[in-house]
Structures are given as structure tokens and as C-alpha cells.
Coordinates of C-alpha atoms and ligand atoms in Angstrom, one line a residue:
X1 CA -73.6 -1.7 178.4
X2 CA -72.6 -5.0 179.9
X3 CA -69.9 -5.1 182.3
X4 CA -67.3 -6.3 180.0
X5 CA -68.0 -3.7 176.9
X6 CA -70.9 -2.8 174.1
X7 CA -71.9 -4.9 171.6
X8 CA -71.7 -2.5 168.8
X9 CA -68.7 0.1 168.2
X10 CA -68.5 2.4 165.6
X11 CA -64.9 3.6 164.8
X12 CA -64.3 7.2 162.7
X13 CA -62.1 9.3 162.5
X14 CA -64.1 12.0 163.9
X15 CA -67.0 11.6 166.6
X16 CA -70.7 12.9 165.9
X17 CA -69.7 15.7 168.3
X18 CA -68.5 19.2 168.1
X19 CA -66.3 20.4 170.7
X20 CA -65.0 24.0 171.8
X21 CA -62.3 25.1 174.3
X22 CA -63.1 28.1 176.2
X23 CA -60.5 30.3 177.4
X24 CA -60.0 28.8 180.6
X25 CA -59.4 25.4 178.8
X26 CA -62.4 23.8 180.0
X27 CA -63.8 21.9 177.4
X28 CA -67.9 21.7 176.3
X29 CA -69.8 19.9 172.7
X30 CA -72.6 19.9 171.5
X31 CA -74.2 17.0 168.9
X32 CA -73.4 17.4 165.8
X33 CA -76.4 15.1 163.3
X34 CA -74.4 14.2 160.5
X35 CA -76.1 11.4 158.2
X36 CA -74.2 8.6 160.2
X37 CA -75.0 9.3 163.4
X38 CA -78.8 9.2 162.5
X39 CA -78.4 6.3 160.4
X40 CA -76.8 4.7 163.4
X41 CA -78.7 6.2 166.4
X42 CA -81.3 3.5 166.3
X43 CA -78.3 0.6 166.0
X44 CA -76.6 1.8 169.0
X45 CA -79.9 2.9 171.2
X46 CA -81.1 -1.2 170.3
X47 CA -77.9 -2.6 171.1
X48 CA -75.5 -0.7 173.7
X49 CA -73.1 1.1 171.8
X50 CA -69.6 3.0 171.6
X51 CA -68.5 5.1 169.3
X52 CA -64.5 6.2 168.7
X53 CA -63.4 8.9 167.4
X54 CA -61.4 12.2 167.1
X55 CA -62.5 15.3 169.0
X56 CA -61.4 18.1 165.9
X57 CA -58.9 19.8 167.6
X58 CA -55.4 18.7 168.5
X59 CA -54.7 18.1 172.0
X60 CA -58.0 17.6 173.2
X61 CA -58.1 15.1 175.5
X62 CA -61.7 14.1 177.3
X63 CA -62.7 11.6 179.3
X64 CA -65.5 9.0 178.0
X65 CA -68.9 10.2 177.9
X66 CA -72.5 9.8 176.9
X67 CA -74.4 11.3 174.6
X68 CA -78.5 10.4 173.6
X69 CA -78.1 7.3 175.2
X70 CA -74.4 6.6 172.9
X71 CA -71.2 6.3 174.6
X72 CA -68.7 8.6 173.1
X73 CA -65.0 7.6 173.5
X74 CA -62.5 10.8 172.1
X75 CA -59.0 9.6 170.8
X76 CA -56.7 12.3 171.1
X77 CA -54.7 13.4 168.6
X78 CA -51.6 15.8 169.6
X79 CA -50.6 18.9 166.7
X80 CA -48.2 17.2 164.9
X81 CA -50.2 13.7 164.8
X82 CA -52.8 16.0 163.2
X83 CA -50.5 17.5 160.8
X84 CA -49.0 14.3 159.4
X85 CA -52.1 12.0 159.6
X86 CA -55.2 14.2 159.2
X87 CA -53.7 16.7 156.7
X88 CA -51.0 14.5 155.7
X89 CA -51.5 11.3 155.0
X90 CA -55.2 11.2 154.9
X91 CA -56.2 14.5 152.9
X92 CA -52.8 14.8 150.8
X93 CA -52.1 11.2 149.8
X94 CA -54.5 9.0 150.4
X95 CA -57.6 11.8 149.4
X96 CA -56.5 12.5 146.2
X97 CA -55.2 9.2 145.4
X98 CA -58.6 7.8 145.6
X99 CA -59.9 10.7 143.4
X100 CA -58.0 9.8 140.5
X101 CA -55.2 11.8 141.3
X102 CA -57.0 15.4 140.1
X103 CA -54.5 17.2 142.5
X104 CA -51.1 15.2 142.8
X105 CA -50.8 12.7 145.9
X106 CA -47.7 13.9 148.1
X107 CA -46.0 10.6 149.5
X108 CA -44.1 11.0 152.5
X109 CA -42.8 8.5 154.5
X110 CA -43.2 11.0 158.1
X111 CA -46.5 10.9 157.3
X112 CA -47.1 6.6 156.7
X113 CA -45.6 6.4 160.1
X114 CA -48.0 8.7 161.8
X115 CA -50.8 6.7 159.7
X116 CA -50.1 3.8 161.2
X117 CA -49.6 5.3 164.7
X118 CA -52.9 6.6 165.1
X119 CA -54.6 3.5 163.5
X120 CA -53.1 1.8 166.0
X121 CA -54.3 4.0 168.8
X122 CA -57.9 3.7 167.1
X123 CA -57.7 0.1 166.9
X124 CA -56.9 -0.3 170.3
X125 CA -59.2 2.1 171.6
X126 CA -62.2 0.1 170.0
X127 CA -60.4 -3.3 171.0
X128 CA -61.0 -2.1 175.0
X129 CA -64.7 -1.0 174.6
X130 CA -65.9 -3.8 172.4
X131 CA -68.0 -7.0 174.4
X132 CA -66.9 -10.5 173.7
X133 CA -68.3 -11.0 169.8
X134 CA -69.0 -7.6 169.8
X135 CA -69.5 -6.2 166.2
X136 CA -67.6 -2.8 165.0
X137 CA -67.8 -0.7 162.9
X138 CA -64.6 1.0 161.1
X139 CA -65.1 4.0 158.4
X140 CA -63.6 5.4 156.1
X141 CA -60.1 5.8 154.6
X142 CA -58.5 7.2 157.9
X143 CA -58.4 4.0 159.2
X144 CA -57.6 1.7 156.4
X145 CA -55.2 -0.3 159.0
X146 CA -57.7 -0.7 162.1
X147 CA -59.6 -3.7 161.0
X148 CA -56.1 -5.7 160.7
X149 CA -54.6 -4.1 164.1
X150 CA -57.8 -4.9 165.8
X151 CA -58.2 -8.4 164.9
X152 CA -54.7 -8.9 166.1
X153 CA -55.9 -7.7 169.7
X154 CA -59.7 -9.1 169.4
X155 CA -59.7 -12.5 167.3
X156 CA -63.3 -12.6 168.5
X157 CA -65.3 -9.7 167.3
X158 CA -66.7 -9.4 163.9
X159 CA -65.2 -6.4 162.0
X160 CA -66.7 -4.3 159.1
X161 CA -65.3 -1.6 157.6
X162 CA -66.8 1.1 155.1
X163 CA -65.1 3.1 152.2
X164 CA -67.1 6.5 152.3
X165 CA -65.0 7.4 149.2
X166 CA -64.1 5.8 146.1
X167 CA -61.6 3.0 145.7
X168 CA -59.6 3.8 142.6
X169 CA -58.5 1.8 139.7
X170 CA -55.6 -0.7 140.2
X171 CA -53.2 1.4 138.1
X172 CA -53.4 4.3 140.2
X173 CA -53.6 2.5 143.4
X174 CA -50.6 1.1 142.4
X175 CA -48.8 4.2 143.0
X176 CA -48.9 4.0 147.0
X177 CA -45.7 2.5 148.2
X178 CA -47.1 0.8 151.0
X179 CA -50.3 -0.1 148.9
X180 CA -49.5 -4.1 150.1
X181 CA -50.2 -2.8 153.8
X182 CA -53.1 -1.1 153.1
X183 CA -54.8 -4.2 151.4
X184 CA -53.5 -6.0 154.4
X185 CA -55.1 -3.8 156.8
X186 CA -58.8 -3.6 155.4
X187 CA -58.7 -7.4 154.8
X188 CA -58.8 -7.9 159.0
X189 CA -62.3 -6.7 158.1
X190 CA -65.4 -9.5 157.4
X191 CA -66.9 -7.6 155.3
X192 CA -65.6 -4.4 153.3
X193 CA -68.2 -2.3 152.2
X194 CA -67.6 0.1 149.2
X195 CA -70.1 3.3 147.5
X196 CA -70.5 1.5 143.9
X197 CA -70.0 -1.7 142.4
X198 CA -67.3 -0.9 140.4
X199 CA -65.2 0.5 143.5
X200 CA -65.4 -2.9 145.2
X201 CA -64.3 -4.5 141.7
X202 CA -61.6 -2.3 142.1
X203 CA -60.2 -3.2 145.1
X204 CA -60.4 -7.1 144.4
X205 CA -58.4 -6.5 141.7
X206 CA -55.9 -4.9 143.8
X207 CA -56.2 -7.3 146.3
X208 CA -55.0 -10.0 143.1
X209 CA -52.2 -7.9 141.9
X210 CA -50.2 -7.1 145.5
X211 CA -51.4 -10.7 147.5
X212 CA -50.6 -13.8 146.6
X213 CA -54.5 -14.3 147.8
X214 CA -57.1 -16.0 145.7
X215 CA -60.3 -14.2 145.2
X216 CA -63.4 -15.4 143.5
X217 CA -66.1 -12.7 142.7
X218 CA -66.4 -11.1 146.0
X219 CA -65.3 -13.0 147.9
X220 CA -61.3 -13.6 149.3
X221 CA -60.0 -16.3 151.2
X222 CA -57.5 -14.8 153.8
X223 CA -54.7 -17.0 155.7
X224 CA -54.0 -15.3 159.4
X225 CA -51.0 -15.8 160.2
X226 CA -52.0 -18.7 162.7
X227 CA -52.5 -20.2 159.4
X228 CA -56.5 -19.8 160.4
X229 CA -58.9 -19.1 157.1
X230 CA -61.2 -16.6 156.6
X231 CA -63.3 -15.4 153.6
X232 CA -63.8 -11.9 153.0
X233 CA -66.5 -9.7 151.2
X234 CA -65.9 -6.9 149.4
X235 CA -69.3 -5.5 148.0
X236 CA -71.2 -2.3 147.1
X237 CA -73.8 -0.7 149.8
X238 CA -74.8 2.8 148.6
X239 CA -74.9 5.6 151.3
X240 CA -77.7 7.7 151.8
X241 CA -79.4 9.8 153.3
X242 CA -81.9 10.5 156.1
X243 CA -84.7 11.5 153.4
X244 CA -87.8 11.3 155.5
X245 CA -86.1 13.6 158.1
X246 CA -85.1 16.2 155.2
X247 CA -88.6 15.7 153.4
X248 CA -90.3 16.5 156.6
X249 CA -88.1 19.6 157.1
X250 CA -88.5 20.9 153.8
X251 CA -92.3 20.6 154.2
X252 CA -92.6 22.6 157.0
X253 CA -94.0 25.9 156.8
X254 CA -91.1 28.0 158.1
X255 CA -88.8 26.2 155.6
X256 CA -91.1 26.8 152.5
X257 CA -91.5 31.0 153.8
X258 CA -87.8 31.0 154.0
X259 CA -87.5 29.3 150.6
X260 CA -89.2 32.3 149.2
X261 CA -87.6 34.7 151.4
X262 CA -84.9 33.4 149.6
X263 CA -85.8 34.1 146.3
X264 CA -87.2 37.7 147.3
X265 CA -84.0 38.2 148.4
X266 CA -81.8 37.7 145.5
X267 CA -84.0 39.9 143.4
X268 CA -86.6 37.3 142.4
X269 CA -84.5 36.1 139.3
X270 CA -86.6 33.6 137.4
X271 CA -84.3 31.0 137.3
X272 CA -82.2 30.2 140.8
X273 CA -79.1 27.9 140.3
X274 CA -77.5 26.6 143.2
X275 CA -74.1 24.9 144.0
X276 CA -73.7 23.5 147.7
X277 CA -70.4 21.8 148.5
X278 CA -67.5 21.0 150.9
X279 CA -64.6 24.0 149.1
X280 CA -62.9 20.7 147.7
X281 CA -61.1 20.1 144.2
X282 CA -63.2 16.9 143.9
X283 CA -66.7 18.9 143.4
X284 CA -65.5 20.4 140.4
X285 CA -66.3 23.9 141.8
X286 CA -64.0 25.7 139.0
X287 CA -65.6 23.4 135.9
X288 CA -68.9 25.1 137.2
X289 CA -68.4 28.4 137.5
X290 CA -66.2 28.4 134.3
X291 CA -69.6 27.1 132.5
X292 CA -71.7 29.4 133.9
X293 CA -69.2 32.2 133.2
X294 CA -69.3 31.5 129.7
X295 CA -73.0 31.0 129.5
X296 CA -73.5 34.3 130.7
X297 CA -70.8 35.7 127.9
X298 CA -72.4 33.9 124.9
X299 CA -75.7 35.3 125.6
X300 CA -77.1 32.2 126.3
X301 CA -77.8 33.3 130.2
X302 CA -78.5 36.6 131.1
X303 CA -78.5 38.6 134.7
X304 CA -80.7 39.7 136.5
X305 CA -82.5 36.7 135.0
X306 CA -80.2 34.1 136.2
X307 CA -78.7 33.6 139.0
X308 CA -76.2 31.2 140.6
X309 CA -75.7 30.7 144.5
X310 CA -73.0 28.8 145.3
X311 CA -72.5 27.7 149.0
X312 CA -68.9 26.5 149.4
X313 CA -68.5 25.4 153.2
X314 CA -64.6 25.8 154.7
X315 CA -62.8 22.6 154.4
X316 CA -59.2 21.6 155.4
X317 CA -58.1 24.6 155.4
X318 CA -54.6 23.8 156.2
X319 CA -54.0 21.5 153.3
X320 CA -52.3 23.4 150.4
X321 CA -54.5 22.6 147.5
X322 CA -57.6 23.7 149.5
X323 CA -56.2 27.2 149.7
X324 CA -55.2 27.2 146.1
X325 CA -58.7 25.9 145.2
X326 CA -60.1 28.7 147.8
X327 CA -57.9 31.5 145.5
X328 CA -59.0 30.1 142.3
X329 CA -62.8 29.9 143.0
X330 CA -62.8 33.4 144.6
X331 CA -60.6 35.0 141.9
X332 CA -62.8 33.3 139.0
X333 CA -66.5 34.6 141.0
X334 CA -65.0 37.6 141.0
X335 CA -64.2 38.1 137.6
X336 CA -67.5 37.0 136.5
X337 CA -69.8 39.2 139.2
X338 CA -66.8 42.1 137.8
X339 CA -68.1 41.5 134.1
X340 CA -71.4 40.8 134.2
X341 CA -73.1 42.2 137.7
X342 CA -74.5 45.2 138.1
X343 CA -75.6 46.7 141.6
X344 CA -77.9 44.9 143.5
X345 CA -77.5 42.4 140.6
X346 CA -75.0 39.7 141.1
X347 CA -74.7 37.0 138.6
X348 CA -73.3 34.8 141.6
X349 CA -73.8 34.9 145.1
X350 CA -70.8 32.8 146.9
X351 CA -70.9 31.8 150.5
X352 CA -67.6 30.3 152.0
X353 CA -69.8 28.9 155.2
X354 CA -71.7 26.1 156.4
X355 CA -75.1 26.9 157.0
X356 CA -77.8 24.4 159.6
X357 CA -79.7 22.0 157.8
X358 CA -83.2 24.4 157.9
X359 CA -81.3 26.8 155.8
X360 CA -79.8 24.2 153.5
X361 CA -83.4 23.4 153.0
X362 CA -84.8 26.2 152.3
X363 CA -82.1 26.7 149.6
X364 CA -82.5 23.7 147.9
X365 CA -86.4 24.2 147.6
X366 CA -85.5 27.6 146.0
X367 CA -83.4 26.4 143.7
X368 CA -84.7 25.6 140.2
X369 CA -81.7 23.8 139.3
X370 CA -79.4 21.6 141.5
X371 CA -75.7 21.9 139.9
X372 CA -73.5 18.9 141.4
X373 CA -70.4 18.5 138.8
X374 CA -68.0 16.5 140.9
X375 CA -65.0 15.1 139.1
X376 CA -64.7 12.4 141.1
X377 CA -67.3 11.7 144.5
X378 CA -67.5 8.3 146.4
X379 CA -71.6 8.9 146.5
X380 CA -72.8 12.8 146.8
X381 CA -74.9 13.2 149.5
X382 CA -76.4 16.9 148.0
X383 CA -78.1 15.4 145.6
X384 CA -80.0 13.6 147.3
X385 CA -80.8 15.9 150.0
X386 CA -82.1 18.2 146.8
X387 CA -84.3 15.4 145.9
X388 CA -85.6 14.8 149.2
X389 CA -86.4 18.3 150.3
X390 CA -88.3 18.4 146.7
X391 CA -91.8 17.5 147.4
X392 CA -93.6 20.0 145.2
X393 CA -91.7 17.9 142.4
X394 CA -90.2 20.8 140.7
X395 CA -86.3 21.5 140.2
X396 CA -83.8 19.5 138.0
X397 CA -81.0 17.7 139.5
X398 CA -77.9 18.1 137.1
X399 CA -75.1 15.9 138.4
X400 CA -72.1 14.8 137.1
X401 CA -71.4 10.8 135.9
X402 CA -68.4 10.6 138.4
X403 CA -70.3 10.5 141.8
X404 CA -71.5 7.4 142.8
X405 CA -75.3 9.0 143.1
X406 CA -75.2 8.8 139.2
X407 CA -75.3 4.9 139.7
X408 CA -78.6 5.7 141.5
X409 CA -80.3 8.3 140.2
X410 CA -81.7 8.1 136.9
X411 CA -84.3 10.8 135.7
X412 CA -81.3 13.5 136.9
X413 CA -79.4 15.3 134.0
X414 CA -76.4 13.6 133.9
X415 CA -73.0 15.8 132.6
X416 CA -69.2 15.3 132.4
X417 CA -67.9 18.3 133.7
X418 CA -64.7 18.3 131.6
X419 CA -66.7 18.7 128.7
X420 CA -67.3 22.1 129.0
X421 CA -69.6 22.7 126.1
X422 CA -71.8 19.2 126.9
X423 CA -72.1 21.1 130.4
X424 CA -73.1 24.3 129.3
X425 CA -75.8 22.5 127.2
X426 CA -77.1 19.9 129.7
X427 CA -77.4 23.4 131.9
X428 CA -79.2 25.1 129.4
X429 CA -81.7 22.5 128.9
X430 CA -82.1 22.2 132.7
X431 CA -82.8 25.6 133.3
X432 CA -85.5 25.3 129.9
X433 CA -87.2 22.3 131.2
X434 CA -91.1 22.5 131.4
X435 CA -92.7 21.7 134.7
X436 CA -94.3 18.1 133.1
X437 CA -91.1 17.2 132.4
X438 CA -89.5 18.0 135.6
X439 CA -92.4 16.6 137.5
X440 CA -92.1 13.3 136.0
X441 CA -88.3 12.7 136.6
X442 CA -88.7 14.3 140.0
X443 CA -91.1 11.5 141.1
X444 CA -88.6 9.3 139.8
X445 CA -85.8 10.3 141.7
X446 CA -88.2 10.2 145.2
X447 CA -89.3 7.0 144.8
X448 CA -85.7 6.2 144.7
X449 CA -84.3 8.2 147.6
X450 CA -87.3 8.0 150.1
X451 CA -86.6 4.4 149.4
X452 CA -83.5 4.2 149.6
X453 CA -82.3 6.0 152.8
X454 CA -79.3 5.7 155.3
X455 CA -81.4 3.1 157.6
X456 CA -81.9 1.0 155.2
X457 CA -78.1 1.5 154.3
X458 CA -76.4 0.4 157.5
X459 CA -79.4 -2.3 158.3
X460 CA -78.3 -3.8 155.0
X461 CA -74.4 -3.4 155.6
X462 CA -74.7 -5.3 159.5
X463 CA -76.8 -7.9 158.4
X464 CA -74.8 -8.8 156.0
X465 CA -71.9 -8.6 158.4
X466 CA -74.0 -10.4 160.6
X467 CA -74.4 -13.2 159.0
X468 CA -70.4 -14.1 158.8
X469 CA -69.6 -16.8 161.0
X470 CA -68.0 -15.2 164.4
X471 CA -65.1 -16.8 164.4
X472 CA -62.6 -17.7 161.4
X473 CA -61.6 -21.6 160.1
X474 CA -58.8 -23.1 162.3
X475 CA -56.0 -24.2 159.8
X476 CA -56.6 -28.1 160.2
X477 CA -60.5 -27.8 158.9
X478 CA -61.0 -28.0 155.1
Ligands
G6P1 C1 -65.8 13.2 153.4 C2 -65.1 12.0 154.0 C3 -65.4 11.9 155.5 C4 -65.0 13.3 156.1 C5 -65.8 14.4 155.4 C6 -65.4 15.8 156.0 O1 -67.2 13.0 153.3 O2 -65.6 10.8 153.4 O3 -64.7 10.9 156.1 O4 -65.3 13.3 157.5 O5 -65.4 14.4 154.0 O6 -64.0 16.0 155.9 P1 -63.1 16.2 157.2 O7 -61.7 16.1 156.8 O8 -63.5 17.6 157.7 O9 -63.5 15.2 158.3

């Protein structure tokens, strides 16, 4: 770094780090290689960079530090700040307001407060590591308010800021009484970066209906309140994934024995189905079991033919509709291993963990057929980890039309998991597809995700941002 801060500072809500407490309250983490991180590694290593973020656990509080060459700068975020924030206002209003609602939003006006608190504390956290004209980086729906907040402290730094989740339509938007500050806050960004085209349409729409701004295409001319001028984007730039890394993994002889460990060990069934998601109501979990449930009762699927593994990894677990979800999935597998399993012979094997990313793998070269049936998913990073880890070109990739990876990947067979019946079918014909046919619309998806990937992602994303002039129009030029 230079002596007055890094040039590049990515701000999240959580760091690329996992930390544990041991019992004598010492504290110790290890690196956690999530698809940003990597995507970012070589940004950060090039330039010298920060990144911001929250520890995990409340009350943590840690010094700076570095980690593979990144400084890593922890925000701490006491109990109740993580009850009314994280759990709160993040993952019970603002989470399932931006998933069309398929749980209800709770609105509480404890919680805005604490929102804003801790963006503020973000925003000033990144305001004291960033170098003069320093770029940063702000994610996801956390921390809607920090490009705002930190433009107030640091006129001079160029500010992006990425939606890793959908933006929904203006009518349901519309339901967020403090839907005006929100718009307000992202627009301190130069660039807002959104999962699909439609989900930056979105939000200039609601940027027309709760600013008296003008907006043409894109594009948004913002008055500061110096009376200064600034033109904001607002654009897609599809996330992905790290797919050489995954490809090369899911080459390697250890993963491809596992794979077939894996099959010997669920019986050798001739067909392997497999669901792998965070346990949340947006994946559409219940839709999916439900169909295959009823598969297996008209005959149409039989055990110890078929199977299903379903890898459901703990999520939020403090958030009420998580634990009803948890109930519901567990009750409904349960039913259906009750009425059609027999011993040793499970129609469904169900995993509430998270399993390392050589085991993840090795599942997805066993599966035969990738089930992704989100109701509502800003992009949908399994899928293309399936497709990525596929290089013997087999398996079909059956994902629903409501993740943004349906914008992407054509030659996948493409469902809407409330249609129930149209599901069960497009299953059916997944799990019947010949090998030619498979082959040919697996190439098809590779060329696009080994294309595609997460570098290419955020290399798009900065220069784009890179390329807005560093400092905003002074209100006496035209
Ligand atoms: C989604 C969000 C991320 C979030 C992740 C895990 O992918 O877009 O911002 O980090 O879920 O959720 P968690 O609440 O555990 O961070």
C-alpha cells in the first residue's frame, strides 16, 4: 500500500475469511475461497488492496491484517446489530423483498435504524483505507447506503457498487417505506452493476418513480447537493464463476474416483439426481421434492432406480422462515423416503451441510441430472459449477427460468417450478435424454461458462467503472 491508503477497496458485508474463537477468547481464521475473492485476488495482488467486511460472529473485534498479499479490515458488529441488520433488515426485509416477496418482507423501523448504522460504519471504514482516487468496490444489498455515505466523506474516489441479487419490479419495490433512501444511497455509486438486464431496467424505473431525477437508458444524471452533476450507470454484468479452477478440479483423478465412489455408494442407481443449495425459500427446495415425490407415486420414477441427493447447506438459521423451510423440507423427505424407500434403498438422500469444493465436485460429476428450480435467484452459481466440472459432456442441467443463469445458459432444460406438471415432465425428459443429445447441449453450455467466468466478470465491471471521469461536474459547467 502507499502511505496514505490502497488503491482498490472491496466493501461486503462479510470478509473472505472464516474466523473461530477458542475457549480462551483468542481469536484465529482461516481463508475461505468464495468465487469473489478469486475473481478479485488478482485485482487486489496488481493494485494494493483492502477489503472490509464482517467477521461472522457478533462481537468480534480484530485488528487489521493480511492475508495472500490482501489487507483484511474486520467491522465489528455487536449481538443486537446482528440481530436487527444481518437477520433483520437484510435477510427479513430487504431479502425477500427482492425475491418477489415468496415469503412476506417484515418492516420494522428498529431494524432501518440499525441498517443505516452499520452502513455507516462500513462506509467509513472504507472511507479511512481508500488512497486519494482510490476505486471501491461495494456489494451487495447489505450495504445499499455505503456508496452515498462514502461519497459524503470521500468526494474523490470512484465508487461501484454490485447487486448480487435481483432488483425487483417497481411495484413491489414500492412497498419499502424508505425505498427513496435506498435509491438515494446506491446512486453515490458511478456505476451500479446488476445480474440481468432486466434487474437494472428495474431499478431505473424506480429511480423515475421516487426521484424527481431524469434518466435516459442507463444512464442518470444525479444533482449532489453542492449542486455538482454526475451521471450514473446502471447496467447488467453477469456473475460467474471460477470455471477453469472447477474444470481442472473435476478432472483430477481423485475427483473422478470419488465421483464413482459416489455412485457405488448410493447403490449404483442408474440415474443420480442431484439438488445442491443454500436451505433457502428462494431455491424452490419444496417445488422439487414435491415433483419428485409425485414422480415416484405415478410410476413414472421408480427406486432403487432413481435416486435424488439433495445437499441443502445451513443457512440463517436464526431467521424464522429458514427454520420453517428447514421443517417443511425435512418433514416432506421424510414422507417420501417413509413411502417409497426400502432398506439400504432411499429414494432421497438429504444432507443439511456444506461440503469443500472437491466433494461438491465429485457430486456434480456423478450426477446425471442437475435439478436447480429456484423461484426467484439473482444468477445461480450451481449451475454453472455443474457445467464446469462437466468435461466428459454428459449430465443435463435442468434450471428454472427465474435465475438469472437462465439468461445465459441456453442448451439447459429450462422449467417453471410452479408448474408442477411442466416440471415433472421437463424431469422426465432429462433423466431419458440420450448421450448425443446431452453431449451436444453440454458443449454448448461450456463454451459459454469457460468463457464466461468471474475474471472476466469484475475486469468488465472496473473498467467500465474506470472509465467514469474521477471527479463529478461542478454546478457552473454545462
Ligand atoms: C447470497 C448473497 C450474499 C451472501 C450469501 C450467503 O449469495 O447474495 O451476499 O453472502 O447469499 O448468505 P449469508 O447471509 O450467509 O452471508
Amino acid at each position: 500500500m502507499s502511505d496514505d491508503g490502497y488503491d482498490f477497496v472491496v466493501v461486503a458485508n462479510r470478509l473472505p475469511v472464516d474466523f473461530s474463537v477458542a475457549e480462551d477468547g483468542t481469536t484465529s481464521w482461516t481463508t475461505s475461497p468464495g468465487g469473489l475473492v478469486t475473481a478479485l485476488e488478482p485485482v487486489m495482488q496488481a493494485h494494493s488492496g483492502a477489503w472490509v467486511g464482517w467477521s461472522g460472529s457478533p462481537d468480534l473485534d480484530h485488528e487489521p491484517f493480511d492475508a495472500d498479499g490482501v489487507r483484511l479490515v474486520p467491522v465489528a458488529l455487536s449481538a443486537t446489530e446482528v440481530e436487527l441488520y444481518y437477520e433483520g433488515f437484510s435477510n427479513d426485509t430487504l431479502w425477500p423483498l427482492y425475491h418477489d416477496v415468496i415469503e412476506p418482507p417484515a418492516y420494522h423501523r428498529q431494524w432501518w435504524d440499525a441498517y443505516r448504522k452499520v452502513n455507516a460504519r462500513f462506509a467509513a471504514a472504507a472511507a479511512a483505507q481508500a488512497a486519494p482516487g482510490a476505486i471501491v468496490w461495494v456489494q451487495d444489498y447489505q450495504l445499499q447506503l455505503v456508496p452515498a455515505l462514502l461519497r459524503e466523506l470521500r468526494p474523490d474516489v470512484r465508487i461501484g457498487f454490485f447487486n448480487h441479487i435481483p432488483f425487483p419490479s417497481l411495484e413491489i419495490f414500492a412497498q419499502l417505506p424508505w425505498r427513496a433512501q435506498v435509491i438515494r444511497g446506491l446512486l453515490g455509486a458511478d456505476l451500479i452493476g446488476f445480474q440481468r438486464a432486466s434487474d437494472a431496467a428495474n431499478f431505473v424505473r424506480s429511480v423515475r418513480r421516487f426521484t424527481d431525477l431524469t434518466t435516459r437508458g442507463e444512464v442518470i444524471t444525479v444533482t449532489d447537493d453542492d449542486g455538482g452533476r454526475r451521471y450514473v450507470r446502471a447496467a447488467a454484468f453477469p456473475i460467474s464463476i471460477d470455471s477453469e479452477h472447477f474444470d481442472n478440479l473435476a478432472r483430477s483423478p481423485a475427483v473422478k474416483a470419488r465421483a464413482l465412489e459416489i455412485r457405488e455408494e448410493l447403490g449404483n442407481p442408474e440415474v443420480m439426481l442431484l439438488g445442491v443449495d443454500r436451505l433457502d425459500y428462494t431455491k424452490g427446495i419444496r417445488h422439487r421434492v414435491k415433483a419428485f415425490g409425485e414422480l415416484l407415486q405415478d410410476g413414472r420414477l421408480t427406486v432403487p432406480e432413481v435416486t435424488l441427493v439433495q445437499v441443502a447447506s445451513p443457512s440463517r438459521e436464526n431467521v424464522g422462515a429458514y427454520q420453517q423451510l428447514r421443517e417443511d423440507v425435512e418433514l416432506l423427505v421424510g414422507r417420501i423416503n417413509g413411502e417409497y424407500g426400502h432398506l439400504g434403498k432411499a429414494p432421497i438422500h438429504y444432507f443439511h451441510h456444506s461440503y469443500p469444493a472437491e466433494e461438491m465436485a465429485a457430486l456434480y460429476l456423478a450426477a446425471d441430472v442437475m435439478l436447480v428450480t429456484a423461484l426467484r435467484d439473482g444468477m445461480n452459481l450451481v449451475a454453472k459449477e455443474y457445467v464446469a466440472a462437466r468435461s466428459d459432456e454428459r449430465g443435463v442441467l435442468v434450471l428454472s427460468e427465474f435465475t438469472g443463469a437462465a439468461d445465459e445458459l441456453a442448451g439447459s432444460v429450462l422449467i417453471n417450478p410452479h408448474d408442477i406438471d411442466g416440471m415433472k415432465d421437463r424431469i422426465v425428459l432429462a433423466v431419458e435424454m440420450d448421450y448425443r443429445e446431452q453431449r451436444k447441449r453440454m458443449r454448448r453450455l461450456r463454451r459459454r461458462v469457460l468463457e464466461d467466468d468471474v475474471e472476466k466478470w469484475s475486469q468488465t465491471f472496473l473498467a467500465v467503472l474506470s472509465a467514469v471521469p474521477a471527479h463529478h461536474l461542478p454546478a457552473h459547467q454545462p
